[in-house]
Amino acid sequence: MMKATALEALRRFWWIAFLFALGGGILAALPEPATTQDATITYSATHTLLISSSNGSIYSDPVALNQLSLYATIGVVPERVGEALGIDPGTAASAISPSLNSTDGSLGITATATTKERAEELANTFATTLTSYMAELQENQRTDRLAALNARADRLEQDISDLEREAQANPDDRVVQAKLDALAREYSVVFEQQFGTSFDIEPTLILSTLAEAKGYPNASDTGLGAPKTRPTRAIFGLGVGAIVGAGVALLVSRLDRRIRSRAQAELLFGAPASVVIPDVGGAGTSLVVRPDRHDQLSDSYRTLRSVLTFAEAAHAEAEAPRERAAVVLVVSPGSGDGKTSIAANLAAALVEANRRTIAVNTDFRRPTLAGRLLDDDPVPLPFAFAQLSEVTPTQLLRRTPTPNLVLLDLSGMDAPPGSLARATSQALAPLARVADMIVVDSSPVGATAEVLELLPYADHVVVAIRLDHTLTGATQRSMQLLRSLTTGAMHLVVVGENIERSPYYEYGSPKGKKAKPGRRR
């Protein structure tokens, strides 16, 4: 569904953004601004371990140097620290941050806590636990290797003993002798490995304390990142509230089902508006087009008359002059869009231009055109619906107080609205030969089907859209229907646009009294 632009939405719902901005500014200014006393103080402590090796190189040990940080934060070490300090292992591990410096061979374990003593305790406990665990891990690895070497040596001794007996039995068998020599060499290698493992000749990674943990305060900026004075907080809140309010305004605009601006109406119609009927208030239900009245409202209907006159002149120049009166059909997507006011005042404006005009009502469910044109309630026609075929169309016309303006209205007859609309449409062609212009007030396009009887006769279709009233969905459906069925020229009339009413524009009041003329400029 097509909607107005974001800028148009903000123009219409500016008050939403304003209220959000005002509320944001007030809420931001109410709390007491944060001070340095409100900052959260934490403590950090770092225990530094020196990494060394029994062979002088920390890069040739069984334990990889880059695995020390993993051993410190995952597995056995956090579990033992948690058990020793009575805390959860995950909590303990999250409180420390190991940092390995391979250049100088040091490992720093930094702990963070809310108290100095707790930070020092965490760092020292992790360091001592890691040191003891690494020694234990390497000792277990040495014991496992020694056990594997002993088992291998026993197997080799048994194999050598078997081959020696076989060699004694076959002293000339060189294959057996070669196998015996190979096993002897393998046994020599295993023996050397046994000796090195048994007497700690293999390299071992050693962790030793270089510096005990010492806690120091670490001030956090929590709460201090926000503005520190009420005016700046209020300005910040105004900005945030305005942004949020603008988003809400856009959302409300997208959910809005009514046409709110001329630009939106033109977008749905597919062309610029021919005329804009202003919303000046106090117009009532009577005719506003009178010889003694010239203001923004009445002249807008005269402008519509000029638009139709120019359209007729263009048609006559492009094709040929009509040999009959042009039929103007006034429609709208829904009820209450102002089509009856347009039809009545357009007919009065045409009469001002010396056009013999017939105003035709086809909205038989809510007939109001006669009330606009006649001083008294209309008298029912002296014919029954069944007798319409026996009378001429001119006998159905009613005189109005306005010269050269007559009315065709069958709303008093006892017949369905569809039948009355069909009978009215059949009378248009004969009446077009005795008039200069015919203005037809129709029922809503989206509510009834009577308008379909009239579209084939329409030379001009005036589509009325009232701002803040007409629905966008109904307008889309109506435009699709009208464009598919009509061959006449279509004109958009936007009703209800807010225009400031100026007394300097008028030289005649509604009661016929001359108003004070404006100063010439």
Coordinates of C-alpha atoms in Angstrom, one line a residue:
M1 CA 0.0 0.0 0.0
M2 CA 1.4 3.4 -1.0
K3 CA 2.1 5.8 1.8
A4 CA 3.2 9.4 2.1
T5 CA 6.9 10.1 2.3
A6 CA 8.8 10.1 5.6
L7 CA 9.0 13.9 5.6
E8 CA 5.2 14.1 5.1
A9 CA 4.7 11.7 7.9
L10 CA 6.8 13.8 10.3
R11 CA 4.9 16.9 9.2
R12 CA 1.6 15.3 10.0
F13 CA 2.7 13.6 13.2
W14 CA 5.2 16.1 14.5
W15 CA 3.5 16.2 17.9
I16 CA 4.4 12.5 18.5
A17 CA 8.1 13.3 18.0
F18 CA 7.7 16.5 20.2
L19 CA 6.1 14.5 23.0
F20 CA 8.8 11.9 22.9
A21 CA 11.5 14.5 22.8
L22 CA 10.0 16.4 25.8
G23 CA 9.5 13.2 27.8
G24 CA 13.1 12.1 27.0
G25 CA 14.5 15.4 28.1
I26 CA 12.5 15.4 31.4
L27 CA 13.4 11.8 32.2
A28 CA 17.1 12.4 31.4
A29 CA 17.3 15.5 33.6
L30 CA 15.5 14.0 36.6
P31 CA 18.2 11.6 37.9
E32 CA 21.2 13.0 39.8
P33 CA 24.2 13.2 37.5
A34 CA 27.0 10.7 38.2
T35 CA 30.1 11.8 40.1
T36 CA 33.5 10.3 40.7
Q37 CA 32.2 9.2 44.1
D38 CA 29.6 7.0 42.3
A39 CA 32.3 5.3 40.2
T40 CA 32.7 1.6 40.8
I41 CA 36.2 0.8 42.3
T42 CA 37.8 -2.5 41.5
Y43 CA 41.2 -3.9 42.4
S44 CA 43.7 -5.8 40.3
A45 CA 46.7 -7.8 41.4
T46 CA 49.3 -9.6 39.2
H47 CA 51.4 -12.5 40.2
T48 CA 54.5 -12.9 37.9
L49 CA 55.9 -16.3 37.2
L50 CA 59.4 -16.9 35.7
I51 CA 59.5 -19.7 33.1
S52 CA 62.8 -21.7 33.0
S53 CA 63.9 -25.1 31.9
S54 CA 66.3 -27.8 33.1
N55 CA 68.2 -27.7 29.8
G56 CA 68.2 -23.9 29.5
S57 CA 65.7 -23.5 26.7
I58 CA 62.0 -23.0 27.3
Y59 CA 61.1 -23.9 23.8
S60 CA 62.2 -27.6 23.9
D61 CA 60.1 -28.9 26.8
P62 CA 57.3 -31.5 26.7
V63 CA 54.8 -28.8 27.7
A64 CA 54.2 -26.2 24.9
L65 CA 54.7 -22.7 26.1
N66 CA 51.6 -21.3 24.5
Q67 CA 49.5 -23.8 26.4
L68 CA 50.2 -22.3 29.8
S69 CA 47.4 -19.8 29.5
L70 CA 44.9 -22.6 28.7
Y71 CA 46.1 -24.7 31.7
A72 CA 45.6 -21.6 33.9
T73 CA 42.0 -20.9 32.9
I74 CA 40.6 -24.3 31.9
G75 CA 40.5 -27.7 33.5
V76 CA 42.2 -28.8 36.7
V77 CA 43.7 -25.5 37.9
P78 CA 40.4 -23.5 38.1
E79 CA 38.8 -26.5 39.8
R80 CA 41.5 -26.7 42.5
V81 CA 41.5 -22.9 43.0
G82 CA 37.7 -23.0 43.4
E83 CA 37.9 -25.8 45.9
A84 CA 40.6 -24.0 47.8
L85 CA 38.8 -20.7 48.0
G86 CA 35.3 -22.1 48.2
I87 CA 34.0 -20.4 44.9
D88 CA 32.7 -21.7 41.6
P89 CA 35.5 -22.7 39.2
G90 CA 33.9 -20.7 36.4
T91 CA 33.7 -17.6 38.5
A92 CA 37.3 -18.0 39.6
A93 CA 38.5 -18.5 36.0
S94 CA 36.6 -15.4 34.8
A95 CA 38.3 -13.3 37.4
I96 CA 41.8 -13.8 36.1
S97 CA 43.6 -12.9 32.9
P98 CA 46.9 -14.6 32.1
S99 CA 49.5 -12.9 29.9
L100 CA 52.4 -14.7 28.4
N101 CA 55.6 -12.9 27.4
S102 CA 57.7 -15.3 25.4
T103 CA 60.4 -12.7 24.9
D104 CA 61.5 -12.5 28.5
G105 CA 60.0 -15.9 29.5
S106 CA 57.4 -14.6 32.0
L107 CA 53.8 -15.4 32.7
G108 CA 51.6 -12.8 34.5
I109 CA 48.4 -13.9 36.2
T110 CA 46.2 -10.8 36.8
A111 CA 43.1 -11.1 39.1
T112 CA 40.3 -8.6 39.4
A113 CA 38.1 -8.3 42.5
T114 CA 36.1 -5.8 44.5
T115 CA 38.7 -5.8 47.3
K116 CA 42.5 -5.6 47.3
E117 CA 42.9 -8.7 49.5
R118 CA 40.6 -10.8 47.3
A119 CA 42.5 -9.8 44.1
E120 CA 45.8 -10.7 45.7
E121 CA 44.5 -14.0 47.0
L122 CA 43.1 -15.0 43.6
A123 CA 46.3 -14.2 41.7
N124 CA 48.6 -15.9 44.2
T125 CA 46.4 -19.0 44.5
F126 CA 46.2 -19.4 40.7
A127 CA 50.0 -19.0 40.4
T128 CA 50.9 -21.5 43.1
T129 CA 48.2 -24.0 41.9
L130 CA 49.5 -23.7 38.3
T131 CA 53.1 -24.2 39.4
S132 CA 52.3 -27.3 41.4
Y133 CA 50.1 -28.7 38.7
M134 CA 52.7 -28.2 36.0
A135 CA 55.3 -30.0 38.1
E136 CA 52.7 -32.8 38.7
L137 CA 51.8 -33.0 35.1
Q138 CA 55.4 -33.3 33.9
E139 CA 56.1 -35.9 36.6
N140 CA 53.1 -38.0 35.5
Q141 CA 54.3 -37.7 31.9
R142 CA 57.8 -38.9 33.0
T143 CA 56.4 -41.8 34.9
D144 CA 54.2 -42.8 32.0
R145 CA 57.1 -42.6 29.6
L146 CA 59.3 -44.7 32.0
A147 CA 56.7 -47.4 32.4
A148 CA 56.3 -47.6 28.6
L149 CA 60.1 -47.8 28.2
N150 CA 60.4 -50.6 30.8
A151 CA 57.7 -52.6 29.1
R152 CA 59.5 -52.1 25.8
A153 CA 62.8 -53.1 27.3
D154 CA 61.3 -56.3 28.8
R155 CA 59.8 -57.2 25.4
L156 CA 63.1 -56.6 23.7
E157 CA 65.0 -58.7 26.3
Q158 CA 62.6 -61.6 25.7
D159 CA 63.0 -61.3 21.9
I160 CA 66.8 -61.2 22.2
S161 CA 66.8 -64.2 24.4
D162 CA 64.7 -66.1 21.9
L163 CA 67.0 -65.1 19.0
E164 CA 70.1 -66.0 20.9
R165 CA 68.9 -69.6 21.4
E166 CA 68.0 -69.8 17.8
A167 CA 71.4 -68.5 16.7
Q168 CA 73.1 -71.1 18.9
A169 CA 71.1 -73.7 17.2
N170 CA 71.8 -72.4 13.7
P171 CA 75.2 -70.5 13.9
D172 CA 75.4 -70.2 10.1
D173 CA 72.0 -68.5 9.7
R174 CA 72.8 -64.9 8.8
V175 CA 69.2 -63.8 8.9
V176 CA 68.8 -64.7 12.5
Q177 CA 72.1 -63.0 13.3
A178 CA 71.0 -59.8 11.5
K179 CA 67.7 -59.8 13.5
L180 CA 69.7 -60.3 16.7
D181 CA 72.0 -57.3 15.8
A182 CA 69.0 -55.1 15.1
L183 CA 67.3 -55.9 18.4
A184 CA 70.5 -55.3 20.2
R185 CA 70.8 -51.8 18.7
E186 CA 67.1 -51.0 19.5
Y187 CA 67.6 -52.3 23.1
S188 CA 70.6 -49.9 23.4
V189 CA 68.5 -47.0 22.4
V190 CA 65.7 -47.9 24.9
F191 CA 68.3 -48.4 27.6
E192 CA 69.6 -44.9 27.1
Q193 CA 66.0 -43.5 27.2
Q194 CA 65.4 -45.4 30.4
F195 CA 68.5 -44.0 32.0
G196 CA 67.7 -40.4 31.0
T197 CA 64.1 -40.7 32.2
S198 CA 65.0 -42.4 35.5
F199 CA 67.6 -39.8 36.5
D200 CA 65.8 -36.6 35.2
I201 CA 68.1 -36.0 32.4
E202 CA 65.2 -35.1 30.1
P203 CA 64.3 -31.3 30.0
T204 CA 61.7 -30.1 32.4
L205 CA 59.7 -26.8 32.4
I206 CA 60.0 -25.0 35.7
L207 CA 57.7 -22.2 37.0
S208 CA 59.0 -20.0 39.8
T209 CA 57.6 -16.9 41.5
L210 CA 59.3 -13.7 40.3
A211 CA 56.9 -11.3 42.1
E212 CA 54.0 -11.9 44.5
A213 CA 50.7 -10.3 43.7
K214 CA 50.1 -6.8 45.0
G215 CA 46.7 -5.2 44.6
Y216 CA 46.1 -1.7 43.3
P217 CA 42.8 0.2 42.7
N218 CA 41.3 0.4 39.2
A219 CA 38.6 3.1 38.8
S220 CA 35.9 2.1 36.4
D221 CA 34.0 4.7 34.3
T222 CA 30.6 3.0 34.9
G223 CA 28.0 5.8 35.2
L224 CA 30.4 8.6 34.2
G225 CA 30.1 8.2 30.4
A226 CA 26.8 10.1 30.5
P227 CA 26.6 13.9 30.6
K228 CA 27.5 15.1 34.1
T229 CA 25.1 18.1 34.3
R230 CA 21.4 18.3 34.1
P231 CA 21.3 20.7 31.1
T232 CA 23.5 18.4 29.0
R233 CA 21.6 15.3 30.1
A234 CA 18.3 17.1 29.1
I235 CA 19.7 17.9 25.7
F236 CA 20.9 14.4 25.3
G237 CA 17.5 13.1 26.3
L238 CA 15.7 15.5 23.9
G239 CA 17.8 14.1 21.0
V240 CA 17.2 10.5 21.9
G241 CA 13.5 11.1 22.5
A242 CA 13.1 13.0 19.2
I243 CA 14.7 10.1 17.3
V244 CA 12.5 7.5 19.0
G245 CA 9.4 9.8 18.4
A246 CA 10.3 10.1 14.8
G247 CA 10.4 6.4 14.4
V248 CA 7.0 6.1 16.2
A249 CA 5.6 8.8 13.9
L250 CA 6.8 6.9 10.8
L251 CA 5.2 3.7 12.2
V252 CA 1.9 5.4 12.9
S253 CA 2.0 6.9 9.3
R254 CA 2.5 3.4 7.8
L255 CA -0.4 2.1 9.8
D256 CA -2.7 5.0 8.9
R257 CA -5.4 4.0 6.4
R258 CA -6.6 7.5 5.5
I259 CA -5.2 9.9 3.0
R260 CA -3.6 12.8 4.8
S261 CA -2.1 15.1 2.2
R262 CA -2.5 16.3 -1.3
A263 CA 0.7 14.6 -2.4
Q264 CA -0.6 11.3 -1.1
A265 CA -3.9 11.8 -3.0
E266 CA -2.0 12.7 -6.2
L267 CA 0.2 9.6 -5.8
L268 CA -2.8 7.4 -5.6
F269 CA -4.6 9.1 -8.4
G270 CA -1.6 9.1 -10.6
A271 CA -1.7 12.7 -11.7
P272 CA -1.6 16.2 -10.1
A273 CA -4.8 17.6 -8.6
S274 CA -6.8 19.8 -10.9
V275 CA -8.5 21.7 -8.1
V276 CA -8.1 21.9 -4.3
I277 CA -11.2 22.7 -2.3
P278 CA -10.0 24.5 0.9
D279 CA -11.2 23.6 4.3
V280 CA -12.3 27.0 5.6
G281 CA -15.1 25.9 8.0
G282 CA -18.6 27.3 8.2
A283 CA -19.5 26.4 4.6
G284 CA -22.6 24.5 5.7
T285 CA -24.7 22.5 3.2
S286 CA -26.0 25.4 1.1
L287 CA -24.5 26.7 -2.2
V288 CA -21.4 28.7 -1.8
V289 CA -21.1 29.7 -5.5
R290 CA -23.3 32.9 -5.7
P291 CA -22.8 36.1 -7.7
D292 CA -22.3 38.0 -4.4
R293 CA -19.6 35.7 -3.0
H294 CA -16.0 35.5 -4.1
D295 CA -13.6 33.8 -1.6
Q296 CA -11.2 30.9 -1.6
L297 CA -14.0 28.3 -1.2
S298 CA -16.4 29.6 -3.9
D299 CA -13.6 30.4 -6.4
S300 CA -12.2 26.9 -6.1
Y301 CA -15.4 25.6 -7.7
R302 CA -15.1 28.3 -10.4
T303 CA -11.6 27.0 -11.0
L304 CA -13.0 23.5 -11.5
R305 CA -15.4 25.1 -14.1
S306 CA -12.5 26.6 -15.9
V307 CA -10.6 23.3 -15.9
L308 CA -13.5 21.6 -17.5
T309 CA -14.0 24.4 -20.0
F310 CA -10.4 24.2 -21.1
A311 CA -10.6 20.4 -21.3
E312 CA -13.7 20.8 -23.6
A313 CA -11.8 23.3 -25.8
A314 CA -8.9 21.0 -26.1
H315 CA -11.2 18.1 -27.1
A316 CA -12.9 20.3 -29.7
E317 CA -9.5 21.3 -31.2
A318 CA -8.1 17.8 -31.2
E319 CA -11.2 16.0 -32.5
A320 CA -14.4 18.0 -33.1
P321 CA -16.8 20.1 -31.1
R322 CA -19.5 18.0 -29.4
E323 CA -23.0 18.3 -30.8
R324 CA -24.4 17.7 -27.4
A325 CA -23.8 18.7 -23.8
A326 CA -20.8 17.3 -22.1
V327 CA -21.6 14.9 -19.2
V328 CA -19.5 15.5 -16.0
L329 CA -19.7 12.6 -13.6
V330 CA -18.6 13.4 -10.0
V331 CA -17.5 10.3 -8.1
S332 CA -15.6 9.4 -4.9
P333 CA -14.2 6.3 -3.3
G334 CA -16.5 6.5 -0.3
S335 CA -19.3 8.4 1.3
G336 CA -18.7 11.8 2.9
D337 CA -15.9 12.7 0.5
G338 CA -17.7 15.9 -0.7
K339 CA -18.9 14.9 -4.2
T340 CA -22.4 16.2 -3.7
S341 CA -21.0 19.7 -2.7
I342 CA -18.8 19.6 -5.8
A343 CA -21.7 18.6 -8.1
A344 CA -24.0 21.3 -6.7
N345 CA -21.5 24.1 -6.7
L346 CA -20.0 23.1 -10.0
A347 CA -23.5 23.3 -11.6
A348 CA -24.0 26.8 -10.0
A349 CA -20.6 27.9 -11.4
L350 CA -21.5 26.7 -14.9
V351 CA -24.7 28.7 -14.8
E352 CA -22.6 31.8 -13.9
A353 CA -20.9 31.3 -17.2
N354 CA -24.2 31.3 -19.1
R355 CA -24.3 27.5 -19.5
R356 CA -27.7 25.8 -19.4
T357 CA -26.9 23.1 -16.9
I358 CA -28.8 20.0 -15.7
A359 CA -27.8 18.7 -12.3
V360 CA -28.5 14.9 -12.0
N361 CA -28.8 12.9 -8.8
T362 CA -27.9 9.2 -9.0
D363 CA -27.1 8.6 -5.3
F364 CA -30.5 7.1 -4.4
R365 CA -29.4 5.7 -1.1
R366 CA -28.5 9.0 0.4
P367 CA -30.1 11.7 -2.0
T368 CA -28.9 15.1 -0.9
L369 CA -28.3 17.0 -4.1
A370 CA -31.9 18.3 -4.2
G371 CA -31.5 19.8 -0.7
R372 CA -28.5 21.8 -2.0
L373 CA -30.3 23.2 -5.0
L374 CA -33.9 23.7 -3.9
D375 CA -35.1 26.1 -1.3
D376 CA -37.9 23.7 -0.1
D377 CA -38.1 19.9 0.2
P378 CA -38.6 18.4 -3.3
V379 CA -42.1 17.5 -4.3
P380 CA -42.3 13.9 -5.6
L381 CA -42.7 13.6 -9.4
P382 CA -46.3 12.9 -10.5
F383 CA -45.2 9.7 -12.3
A384 CA -44.7 6.1 -11.2
F385 CA -41.6 4.3 -12.1
A386 CA -43.5 2.1 -14.5
Q387 CA -44.7 5.3 -16.4
L388 CA -41.2 6.6 -17.1
S389 CA -41.2 5.0 -20.6
E390 CA -44.4 7.1 -21.4
V391 CA -43.0 10.5 -20.5
T392 CA -40.3 12.6 -22.2
P393 CA -37.0 13.1 -20.2
T394 CA -37.7 16.9 -20.1
Q395 CA -40.9 16.3 -18.1
L396 CA -38.7 14.8 -15.3
L397 CA -36.8 18.1 -14.8
R398 CA -37.4 20.3 -11.8
R399 CA -36.8 24.0 -11.8
T400 CA -34.5 25.5 -9.2
P401 CA -34.2 29.0 -7.8
T402 CA -31.1 29.5 -9.9
P403 CA -31.8 30.5 -13.5
N404 CA -30.7 28.1 -16.3
L405 CA -30.2 25.3 -13.7
V406 CA -32.7 22.4 -13.5
L407 CA -32.6 19.2 -11.5
L408 CA -33.2 15.6 -12.5
D409 CA -33.9 13.4 -9.4
L410 CA -35.9 10.2 -9.4
S411 CA -35.2 9.5 -5.7
G412 CA -38.9 9.7 -4.7
M413 CA -40.0 6.8 -6.9
D414 CA -40.6 3.3 -5.5
A415 CA -37.9 1.3 -7.2
P416 CA -34.5 -0.2 -6.4
P417 CA -31.5 2.1 -6.6
G418 CA -30.1 0.2 -9.5
S419 CA -33.2 0.5 -11.6
L420 CA -33.4 4.2 -10.9
A421 CA -29.8 4.7 -11.9
R422 CA -30.4 2.7 -15.1
A423 CA -33.5 4.8 -15.9
T424 CA -31.5 8.0 -15.2
S425 CA -28.6 7.0 -17.5
Q426 CA -31.1 6.3 -20.3
A427 CA -32.4 9.9 -20.0
L428 CA -28.9 11.5 -20.3
A429 CA -28.6 11.2 -24.1
P430 CA -31.9 13.0 -24.9
L431 CA -31.2 15.7 -22.2
A432 CA -27.7 16.3 -23.6
R433 CA -29.4 17.8 -26.7
V434 CA -31.3 20.5 -24.8
A435 CA -28.5 21.6 -22.4
D436 CA -25.0 22.9 -22.5
M437 CA -23.6 20.8 -19.6
I438 CA -24.8 17.9 -17.4
V439 CA -23.4 17.4 -13.9
V440 CA -24.1 14.0 -12.4
D441 CA -23.8 13.3 -8.6
S442 CA -23.1 9.6 -8.2
S443 CA -23.0 7.1 -5.3
P444 CA -19.6 6.0 -3.9
V445 CA -17.6 3.8 -6.3
G446 CA -16.5 1.4 -3.5
A447 CA -19.9 1.0 -2.0
T448 CA -22.4 0.5 -4.8
A449 CA -22.6 -0.6 -8.5
E450 CA -24.9 2.2 -9.8
V451 CA -21.9 4.2 -10.9
L452 CA -21.1 1.5 -13.5
E453 CA -24.3 2.4 -15.3
L454 CA -23.1 6.0 -15.8
L455 CA -19.4 5.6 -16.7
P456 CA -20.2 4.9 -20.4
Y457 CA -22.0 8.3 -20.7
A458 CA -19.3 10.4 -18.9
D459 CA -17.1 12.7 -20.9
H460 CA -15.4 13.9 -17.7
V461 CA -15.0 12.0 -14.5
V462 CA -14.3 14.2 -11.4
V463 CA -12.8 12.1 -8.6
A464 CA -13.3 13.7 -5.1
I465 CA -10.8 12.8 -2.3
R466 CA -11.3 14.3 1.1
L467 CA -8.1 14.6 3.2
D468 CA -8.2 12.9 6.6
H469 CA -11.3 11.0 5.6
T470 CA -10.9 9.0 2.3
L471 CA -9.3 5.5 2.8
T472 CA -6.2 4.7 0.8
G473 CA -7.4 1.1 0.0
A474 CA -10.8 2.3 -1.2
T475 CA -9.1 4.9 -3.4
Q476 CA -6.8 2.3 -5.0
R477 CA -9.7 0.0 -5.8
S478 CA -11.8 2.8 -7.2
M479 CA -9.0 4.1 -9.4
Q480 CA -8.4 0.6 -10.8
L481 CA -12.1 0.3 -11.6
L482 CA -12.5 3.8 -13.1
R483 CA -9.4 3.5 -15.3
S484 CA -10.6 0.1 -16.7
L485 CA -14.1 1.2 -17.5
T486 CA -14.1 4.9 -18.5
T487 CA -12.9 6.6 -21.6
G488 CA -13.5 10.1 -20.4
A489 CA -11.0 12.6 -19.1
M490 CA -10.3 12.2 -15.3
H491 CA -9.8 15.1 -13.0
L492 CA -8.7 15.0 -9.3
V493 CA -10.3 17.3 -6.8
V494 CA -8.7 17.3 -3.3
V495 CA -11.2 18.4 -0.6
G496 CA -10.4 19.7 2.8
E497 CA -6.8 21.1 2.5
N498 CA -6.1 23.5 5.3
I499 CA -5.7 27.0 3.9
E500 CA -5.8 30.1 6.1
R501 CA -9.0 32.0 5.3
S502 CA -8.1 35.7 4.7
P503 CA -10.8 38.5 5.0
Y504 CA -8.8 40.6 2.5
Y505 CA -9.6 38.0 -0.2
E506 CA -13.3 38.5 0.0
Y507 CA -15.3 41.5 -1.3
G508 CA -18.7 39.9 -0.6
S509 CA -19.9 38.2 2.5
P510 CA -22.2 35.1 2.6
K511 CA -25.1 37.4 3.4
G512 CA -24.5 39.8 0.5
K513 CA -22.9 42.6 2.6
K514 CA -19.9 44.2 1.1
A515 CA -16.7 43.5 3.2
K516 CA -14.0 46.0 3.6
P517 CA -11.7 45.8 0.6
G518 CA -8.1 44.9 1.1
R519 CA -5.3 47.4 0.4
R520 CA -3.9 47.2 -3.1
R521 CA -0.4 46.0 -3.5

